Amino acid sequence: MSGAPLRAVIADDQALVRTGFGMILSADGIEVAAEVADGADAVAAVRRTRPDVVLMDIRMPRMDGIEATRRILAERPDGSDGTRVIILTTYDLDHYVYAALTAGASGFLLKDVTPEHLVAAVRLVRSGDALLAPTITRRLIERFAHRDEPPAALHRDLSDLTPRELEVLRLLATGLTNAELATRLTLSPTTVKTHIGRILNKLDLRDRVQAVVLAYESGLISPGSTP
């Protein structure tokens, strides 16, 4: 990707949102590969243009953003270099947003986002980071994570993690940043990043958002837990 402009697709059934976001991205040197009004066209646009990032509305005709996200991420060639999805929403604590995160989205933005935050978010997600503040991640997932599974029923893949990696995942899910993890575990920030990278690789996860979701869904951590 070195030297190539960052490319985005905007999927929203409101023309004003598409036009406004497109102008903001273009003004900052981000190429808008396509603007579409529904999920089905979003899937087709991604197949055709292979963008770095998709800004995806949830409620759209024909196919909603959740199903479109699921199809787009299922088709990409690998978990590191494919298209990433940012969900556009009106409310942050929305079960549709949670469903989109479990489908593989790398985060969400409120539609009243500032131009500066919009551009920074697109660039952040393309770099491989997740777009969710730790506190918002936790509030959202605690509200909507499944609670009907026995607390001890761990996801089978968690058995691949070392005790230290399980500890890092557990603390990560409580909302700690990398810097806070380093302080808590008396490790360097670089070592913390290495542990998180290994966790994502072993569990075949795209980013830390999916890691946090898995920690709750698997019962490794339960709603209300504190760091």
mmCIF file of N, CA, C and O in Angstrom, residues 1-46:
data_model
loop_
_atom_site.group_PDB
_atom_site.id
_atom_site.type_symbol
_atom_site.label_atom_id
_atom_site.label_comp_id
_atom_site.label_asym_id
_atom_site.label_seq_id
_atom_site.Cartn_x
_atom_site.Cartn_y
_atom_site.Cartn_z
ATOM 1 N N MET A 1 0.808 -1.198 0.000
ATOM 2 C CA MET A 1 0.000 0.000 0.000
ATOM 3 C C MET A 1 0.852 1.263 0.000
ATOM 4 O O MET A 1 0.346 2.366 -0.042
ATOM 5 N N SER A 2 2.150 1.192 0.110
ATOM 6 C CA SER A 2 2.997 2.359 0.189
ATOM 7 C C SER A 2 2.864 3.163 -1.088
ATOM 8 O O SER A 2 2.980 2.663 -2.186
ATOM 9 N N GLY A 3 2.610 4.483 -0.923
ATOM 10 C CA GLY A 3 2.491 5.366 -2.064
ATOM 11 C C GLY A 3 1.110 5.398 -2.681
ATOM 12 O O GLY A 3 0.779 6.331 -3.405
ATOM 13 N N ALA A 4 0.284 4.409 -2.427
ATOM 14 C CA ALA A 4 -1.061 4.365 -2.995
ATOM 15 C C ALA A 4 -2.010 5.180 -2.121
ATOM 16 O O ALA A 4 -1.932 5.127 -0.894
ATOM 17 N N PRO A 5 -2.923 5.939 -2.736
ATOM 18 C CA PRO A 5 -3.875 6.716 -1.938
ATOM 19 C C PRO A 5 -4.855 5.792 -1.225
ATOM 20 O O PRO A 5 -5.208 4.726 -1.736
ATOM 21 N N LEU A 6 -5.277 6.208 -0.054
ATOM 22 C CA LEU A 6 -6.276 5.440 0.685
ATOM 23 C C LEU A 6 -7.606 5.590 -0.050
ATOM 24 O O LEU A 6 -7.975 6.669 -0.480
ATOM 25 N N ARG A 7 -8.342 4.488 -0.195
ATOM 26 C CA ARG A 7 -9.576 4.480 -0.973
ATOM 27 C C ARG A 7 -10.741 4.025 -0.090
ATOM 28 O O ARG A 7 -10.608 3.110 0.710
ATOM 29 N N ALA A 8 -11.893 4.683 -0.279
ATOM 30 C CA ALA A 8 -13.052 4.385 0.561
ATOM 31 C C ALA A 8 -14.320 4.276 -0.283
ATOM 32 O O ALA A 8 -14.434 4.886 -1.352
ATOM 33 N N VAL A 9 -15.260 3.469 0.225
ATOM 34 C CA VAL A 9 -16.618 3.393 -0.323
ATOM 35 C C VAL A 9 -17.564 3.906 0.759
ATOM 36 O O VAL A 9 -17.404 3.572 1.937
ATOM 37 N N ILE A 10 -18.537 4.716 0.364
ATOM 38 C CA ILE A 10 -19.522 5.247 1.302
ATOM 39 C C ILE A 10 -20.873 4.635 0.971
ATOM 40 O O ILE A 10 -21.372 4.756 -0.150
ATOM 41 N N ALA A 11 -21.475 3.959 1.959
ATOM 42 C CA ALA A 11 -22.773 3.314 1.768
ATOM 43 C C ALA A 11 -23.773 3.894 2.755
ATOM 44 O O ALA A 11 -23.691 3.650 3.963
ATOM 45 N N ASP A 12 -24.713 4.674 2.255
ATOM 46 C CA ASP A 12 -25.732 5.299 3.102
ATOM 47 C C ASP A 12 -26.912 5.677 2.214
ATOM 48 O O ASP A 12 -26.716 6.162 1.100
ATOM 49 N N ASP A 13 -28.130 5.434 2.706
ATOM 50 C CA ASP A 13 -29.280 5.730 1.863
ATOM 51 C C ASP A 13 -29.656 7.211 1.865
ATOM 52 O O ASP A 13 -30.580 7.614 1.158
ATOM 53 N N GLN A 14 -28.949 8.027 2.624
ATOM 54 C CA GLN A 14 -29.184 9.471 2.628
ATOM 55 C C GLN A 14 -28.141 10.145 1.731
ATOM 56 O O GLN A 14 -26.942 10.127 2.029
ATOM 57 N N ALA A 15 -28.615 10.757 0.659
ATOM 58 C CA ALA A 15 -27.703 11.388 -0.295
ATOM 59 C C ALA A 15 -26.865 12.480 0.356
ATOM 60 O O ALA A 15 -25.684 12.658 0.015
ATOM 61 N N LEU A 16 -27.440 13.199 1.304
ATOM 62 C CA LEU A 16 -26.709 14.282 1.958
ATOM 63 C C LEU A 16 -25.520 13.740 2.747
ATOM 64 O O LEU A 16 -24.439 14.344 2.750
ATOM 65 N N VAL A 17 -25.704 12.604 3.395
ATOM 66 C CA VAL A 17 -24.608 11.989 4.145
ATOM 67 C C VAL A 17 -23.507 11.541 3.187
ATOM 68 O O VAL A 17 -22.325 11.803 3.413
ATOM 69 N N ARG A 18 -23.892 10.876 2.109
ATOM 70 C CA ARG A 18 -22.900 10.408 1.141
ATOM 71 C C ARG A 18 -22.098 11.576 0.564
ATOM 72 O O ARG A 18 -20.871 11.529 0.497
ATOM 73 N N THR A 19 -22.802 12.616 0.153
ATOM 74 C CA THR A 19 -22.131 13.759 -0.463
ATOM 75 C C THR A 19 -21.224 14.470 0.537
ATOM 76 O O THR A 19 -20.070 14.801 0.229
ATOM 77 N N GLY A 20 -21.736 14.700 1.734
ATOM 78 C CA GLY A 20 -20.950 15.403 2.746
ATOM 79 C C GLY A 20 -19.703 14.650 3.157
ATOM 80 O O GLY A 20 -18.595 15.209 3.187
ATOM 81 N N PHE A 21 -19.866 13.366 3.444
ATOM 82 C CA PHE A 21 -18.707 12.562 3.830
ATOM 83 C C PHE A 21 -17.716 12.443 2.677
ATOM 84 O O PHE A 21 -16.501 12.468 2.878
ATOM 85 N N GLY A 22 -18.241 12.314 1.462
ATOM 86 C CA GLY A 22 -17.363 12.208 0.303
ATOM 87 C C GLY A 22 -16.521 13.454 0.120
ATOM 88 O O GLY A 22 -15.315 13.372 -0.177
ATOM 89 N N MET A 23 -17.116 14.621 0.296
ATOM 90 C CA MET A 23 -16.384 15.872 0.168
ATOM 91 C C MET A 23 -15.298 15.991 1.231
ATOM 92 O O MET A 23 -14.178 16.441 0.956
ATOM 93 N N ILE A 24 -15.617 15.579 2.452
ATOM 94 C CA ILE A 24 -14.643 15.652 3.550
ATOM 95 C C ILE A 24 -13.441 14.751 3.276
ATOM 96 O O ILE A 24 -12.289 15.153 3.425
ATOM 97 N N LEU A 25 -13.716 13.520 2.856
ATOM 98 C CA LEU A 25 -12.625 12.582 2.590
ATOM 99 C C LEU A 25 -11.780 13.049 1.409
ATOM 100 O O LEU A 25 -10.547 13.021 1.466
ATOM 101 N N SER A 26 -12.426 13.470 0.343
ATOM 102 C CA SER A 26 -11.697 13.905 -0.853
ATOM 103 C C SER A 26 -10.811 15.102 -0.554
ATOM 104 O O SER A 26 -9.682 15.204 -1.061
ATOM 105 N N ALA A 27 -11.299 16.008 0.282
ATOM 106 C CA ALA A 27 -10.522 17.199 0.617
ATOM 107 C C ALA A 27 -9.253 16.849 1.369
ATOM 108 O O ALA A 27 -8.297 17.638 1.385
ATOM 109 N N ASP A 28 -9.238 15.676 1.992
ATOM 110 C CA ASP A 28 -8.049 15.268 2.742
ATOM 111 C C ASP A 28 -7.207 14.252 1.985
ATOM 112 O O ASP A 28 -6.354 13.587 2.563
ATOM 113 N N GLY A 29 -7.464 14.102 0.699
ATOM 114 C CA GLY A 29 -6.643 13.215 -0.112
ATOM 115 C C GLY A 29 -7.054 11.767 -0.105
ATOM 116 O O GLY A 29 -6.328 10.902 -0.607
ATOM 117 N N ILE A 30 -8.222 11.453 0.465
ATOM 118 C CA ILE A 30 -8.731 10.080 0.469
ATOM 119 C C ILE A 30 -9.653 9.909 -0.732
ATOM 120 O O ILE A 30 -10.621 10.652 -0.898
ATOM 121 N N GLU A 31 -9.352 8.949 -1.576
ATOM 122 C CA GLU A 31 -10.139 8.733 -2.788
ATOM 123 C C GLU A 31 -11.454 8.028 -2.463
ATOM 124 O O GLU A 31 -11.465 6.977 -1.809
ATOM 125 N N VAL A 32 -12.556 8.605 -2.903
ATOM 126 C CA VAL A 32 -13.861 7.962 -2.744
ATOM 127 C C VAL A 32 -14.119 7.121 -3.983
ATOM 128 O O VAL A 32 -14.410 7.637 -5.065
ATOM 129 N N ALA A 33 -13.985 5.797 -3.838
ATOM 130 C CA ALA A 33 -14.088 4.890 -4.981
ATOM 131 C C ALA A 33 -15.527 4.718 -5.452
ATOM 132 O O ALA A 33 -15.775 4.451 -6.628
ATOM 133 N N ALA A 34 -16.488 4.839 -4.516
ATOM 134 C CA ALA A 34 -17.899 4.683 -4.881
ATOM 135 C C ALA A 34 -18.774 5.223 -3.763
ATOM 136 O O ALA A 34 -18.387 5.211 -2.595
ATOM 137 N N GLU A 35 -19.962 5.711 -4.153
ATOM 138 C CA GLU A 35 -20.995 6.106 -3.201
ATOM 139 C C GLU A 35 -22.252 5.334 -3.572
ATOM 140 O O GLU A 35 -22.702 5.384 -4.716
ATOM 141 N N VAL A 36 -22.809 4.583 -2.618
ATOM 142 C CA VAL A 36 -23.970 3.737 -2.910
ATOM 143 C C VAL A 36 -25.038 3.937 -1.842
ATOM 144 O O VAL A 36 -24.765 4.439 -0.749
ATOM 145 N N ALA A 37 -26.272 3.518 -2.172
ATOM 146 C CA ALA A 37 -27.411 3.806 -1.311
ATOM 147 C C ALA A 37 -27.988 2.586 -0.596
ATOM 148 O O ALA A 37 -28.951 2.731 0.155
ATOM 149 N N ASP A 38 -27.443 1.398 -0.814
ATOM 150 C CA ASP A 38 -27.949 0.225 -0.097
ATOM 151 C C ASP A 38 -26.853 -0.827 0.054
ATOM 152 O O ASP A 38 -25.793 -0.736 -0.565
ATOM 153 N N GLY A 39 -27.135 -1.818 0.888
ATOM 154 C CA GLY A 39 -26.132 -2.824 1.208
ATOM 155 C C GLY A 39 -25.721 -3.685 0.035
ATOM 156 O O GLY A 39 -24.545 -4.039 -0.116
ATOM 157 N N ALA A 40 -26.685 -4.039 -0.805
ATOM 158 C CA ALA A 40 -26.364 -4.880 -1.960
ATOM 159 C C ALA A 40 -25.393 -4.161 -2.895
ATOM 160 O O ALA A 40 -24.427 -4.761 -3.388
ATOM 161 N N ASP A 41 -25.633 -2.870 -3.117
ATOM 162 C CA ASP A 41 -24.724 -2.110 -3.969
ATOM 163 C C ASP A 41 -23.364 -1.918 -3.296
ATOM 164 O O ASP A 41 -22.343 -1.809 -3.968
ATOM 165 N N ALA A 42 -23.363 -1.879 -1.964
ATOM 166 C CA ALA A 42 -22.097 -1.759 -1.244
ATOM 167 C C ALA A 42 -21.230 -2.992 -1.475
ATOM 168 O O ALA A 42 -20.028 -2.885 -1.727
ATOM 169 N N VAL A 43 -21.840 -4.173 -1.389
ATOM 170 C CA VAL A 43 -21.107 -5.418 -1.637
ATOM 171 C C VAL A 43 -20.551 -5.423 -3.058
ATOM 172 O O VAL A 43 -19.382 -5.763 -3.293
ATOM 173 N N ALA A 44 -21.379 -5.022 -4.011
ATOM 174 C CA ALA A 44 -20.944 -4.997 -5.411
ATOM 175 C C ALA A 44 -19.826 -3.982 -5.618
ATOM 176 O O ALA A 44 -18.863 -4.243 -6.354
ATOM 177 N N ALA A 45 -19.934 -2.819 -4.971
ATOM 178 C CA ALA A 45 -18.915 -1.779 -5.115
ATOM 179 C C ALA A 45 -17.575 -2.226 -4.549
ATOM 180 O O ALA A 45 -16.520 -1.934 -5.113
ATOM 181 N N VAL A 46 -17.620 -2.944 -3.431
ATOM 182 C CA VAL A 46 -16.374 -3.441 -2.831
ATOM 183 C C VAL A 46 -15.732 -4.483 -3.739
ATOM 184 O O VAL A 46 -14.510 -4.485 -3.933
#
